[in-house]
XYZ file of C-alpha atoms in Angstrom:
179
model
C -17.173 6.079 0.406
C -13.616 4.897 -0.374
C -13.922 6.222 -3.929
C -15.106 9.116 -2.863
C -11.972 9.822 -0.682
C -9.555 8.532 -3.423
C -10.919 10.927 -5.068
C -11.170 14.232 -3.207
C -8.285 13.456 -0.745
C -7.231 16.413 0.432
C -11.060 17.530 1.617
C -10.776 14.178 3.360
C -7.885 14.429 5.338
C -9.436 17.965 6.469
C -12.251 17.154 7.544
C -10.425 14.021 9.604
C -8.086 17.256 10.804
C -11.411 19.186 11.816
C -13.209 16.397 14.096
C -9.804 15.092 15.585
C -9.416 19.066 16.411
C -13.273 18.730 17.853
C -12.605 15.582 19.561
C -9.812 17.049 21.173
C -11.767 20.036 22.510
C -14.393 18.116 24.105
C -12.353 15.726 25.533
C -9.941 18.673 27.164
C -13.582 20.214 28.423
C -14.546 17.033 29.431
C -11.590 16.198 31.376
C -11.954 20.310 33.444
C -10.327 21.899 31.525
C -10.345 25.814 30.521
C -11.935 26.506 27.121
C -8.997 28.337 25.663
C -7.007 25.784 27.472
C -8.906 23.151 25.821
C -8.654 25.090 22.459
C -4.891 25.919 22.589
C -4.283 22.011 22.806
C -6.381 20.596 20.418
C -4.428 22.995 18.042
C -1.370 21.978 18.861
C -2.512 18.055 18.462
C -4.125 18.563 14.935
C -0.865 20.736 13.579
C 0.987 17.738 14.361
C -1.312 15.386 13.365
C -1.171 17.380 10.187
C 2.349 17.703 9.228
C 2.866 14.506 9.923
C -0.087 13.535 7.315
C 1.220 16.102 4.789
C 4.768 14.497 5.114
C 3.589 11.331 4.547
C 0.665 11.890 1.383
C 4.109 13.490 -0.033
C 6.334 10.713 0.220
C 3.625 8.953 -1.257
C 2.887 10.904 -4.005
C 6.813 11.252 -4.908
C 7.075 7.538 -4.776
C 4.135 6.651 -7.170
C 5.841 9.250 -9.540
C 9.093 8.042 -9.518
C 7.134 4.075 -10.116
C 5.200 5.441 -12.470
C 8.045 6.969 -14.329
C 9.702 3.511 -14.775
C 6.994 1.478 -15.804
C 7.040 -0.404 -12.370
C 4.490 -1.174 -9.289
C 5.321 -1.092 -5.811
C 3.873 -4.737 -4.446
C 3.772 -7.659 -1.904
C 5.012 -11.638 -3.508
C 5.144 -14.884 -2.108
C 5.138 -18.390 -3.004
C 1.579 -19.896 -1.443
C 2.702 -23.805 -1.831
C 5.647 -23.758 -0.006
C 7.081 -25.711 2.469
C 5.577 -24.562 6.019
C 8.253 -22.241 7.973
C 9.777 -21.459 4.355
C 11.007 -18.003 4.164
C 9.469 -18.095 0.189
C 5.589 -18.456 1.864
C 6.267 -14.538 3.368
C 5.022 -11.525 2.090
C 8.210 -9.820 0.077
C 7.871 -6.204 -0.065
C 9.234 -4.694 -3.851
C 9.001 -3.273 -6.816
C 7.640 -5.494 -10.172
C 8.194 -4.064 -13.427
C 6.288 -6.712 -16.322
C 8.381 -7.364 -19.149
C 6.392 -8.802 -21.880
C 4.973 -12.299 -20.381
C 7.473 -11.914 -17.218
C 7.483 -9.749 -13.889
C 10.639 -8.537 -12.723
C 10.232 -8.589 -8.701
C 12.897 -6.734 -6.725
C 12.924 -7.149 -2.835
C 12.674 -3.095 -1.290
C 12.365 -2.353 2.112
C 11.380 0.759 4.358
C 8.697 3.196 2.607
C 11.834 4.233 0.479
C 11.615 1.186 -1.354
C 15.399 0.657 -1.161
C 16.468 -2.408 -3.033
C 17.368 -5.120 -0.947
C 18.545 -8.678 -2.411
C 18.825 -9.781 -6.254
C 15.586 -9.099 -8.399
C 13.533 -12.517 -9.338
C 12.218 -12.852 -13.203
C 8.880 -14.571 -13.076
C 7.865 -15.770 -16.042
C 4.201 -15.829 -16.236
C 2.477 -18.793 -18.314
C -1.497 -17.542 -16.860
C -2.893 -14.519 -14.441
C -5.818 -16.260 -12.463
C -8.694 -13.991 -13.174
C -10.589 -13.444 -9.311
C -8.969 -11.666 -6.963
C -9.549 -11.097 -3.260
C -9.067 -8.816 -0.410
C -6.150 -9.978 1.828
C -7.214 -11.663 4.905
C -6.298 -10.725 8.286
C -4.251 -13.967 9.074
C -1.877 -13.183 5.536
C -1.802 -9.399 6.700
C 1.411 -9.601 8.606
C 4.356 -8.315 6.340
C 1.496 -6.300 4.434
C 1.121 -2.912 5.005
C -1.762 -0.768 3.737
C -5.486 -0.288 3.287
C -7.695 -2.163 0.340
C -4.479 -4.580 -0.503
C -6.008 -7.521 -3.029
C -4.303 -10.743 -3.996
C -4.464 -12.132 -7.180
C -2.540 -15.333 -7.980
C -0.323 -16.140 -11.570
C 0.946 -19.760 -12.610
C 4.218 -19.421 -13.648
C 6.898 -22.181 -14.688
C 7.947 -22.701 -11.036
C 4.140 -22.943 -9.752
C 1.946 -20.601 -8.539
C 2.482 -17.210 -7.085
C 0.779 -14.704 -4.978
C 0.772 -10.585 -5.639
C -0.478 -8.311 -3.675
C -0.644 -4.941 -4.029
C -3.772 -1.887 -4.218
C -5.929 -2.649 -7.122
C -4.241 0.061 -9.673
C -0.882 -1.852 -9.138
C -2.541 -5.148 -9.909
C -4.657 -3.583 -12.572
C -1.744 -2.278 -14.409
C 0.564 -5.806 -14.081
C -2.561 -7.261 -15.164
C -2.871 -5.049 -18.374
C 0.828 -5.015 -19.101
C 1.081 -8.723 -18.954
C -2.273 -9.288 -20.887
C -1.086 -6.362 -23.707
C 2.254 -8.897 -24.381
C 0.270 -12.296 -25.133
């Protein structure tokens, strides 16, 4: 079912648009409403509900363009052997661009992905081959649907990306094309 609406998004997101829209009309019946009363707001909740979707699939799309276009991955790092209550055993929202056997990591914030703090070089000595989905306890600076973690060793231990499985997929084959 996900692949399926990876794949044909846009017939996805209308048919979500067409039951909210029937949702909305039975629940306006429901609650005594007139039909056309009923009608006329349901209408008016699923244009919203649709410009705001719109908006944000384009945002999207612009940003994996603009990634794309560099070479680099949007992504979630932290440090999992940290000290407890250490800032470095956090999700970090950025971008990683793999140079050769190293990842470039530079802290972004908001959806913009507006840098935020130096960029880290981790240089990667092994990529740990299983990966798995992100638990609900880890989820808490993560934001998104399907997020997997994968794990690397590098020469200051080991450390945690997460990301969808294209932007692991294509660290993974960029640092695996440079050994």
């Amino acid at each position: 079912m996900k692949e399926w609406v990876r794949g044909h998004l846009r017939l996805a997101v209308a048919g979500a648009l067409v039951l909210e829209w029937a949702v909305l009309v039975a629940g306006g019946l429901a609650l005594g409403r007139t039909p056309i009363d009923a009608i006329i707001n349901a209408v008016i909740g699923t244009v919203i509900s649709g410009m705001i979707l719109a908006f944000e699939l384009r945002r999207r799309g612009r940003t994996k363009v603009r990634l794309d276009a560099n070479g680099q991955v949007m992504v979630y790092m932290r440090y999992p052997d940290s000290l407890p209550g250490s800032l470095s055993g956090i999700w970090n929202m950025g971008i990683a661009r793999p140079e050769g056997r190293s990842i470039e990591f530079q802290p972004a914030v908001y959806d913009t992905l507006e840098p935020s703090g130096r960029p880290t070089e981790i240089n990667v000595i092994q990529v740990l081959p299983e990966r798995r989905h992100i638990s609900s306890k880890e989820r808490k600076y993560v934001g998104g649907v399907g997020i997997q973690v994968m794990s690397l060793i590098t020469e200051k231990g080991k450390v945690d990306i997460a990301g969808s499985s294209e932007s692991l997929a294509k660290l993974v084959d960029a640092l695996e094309g440079a050994s």
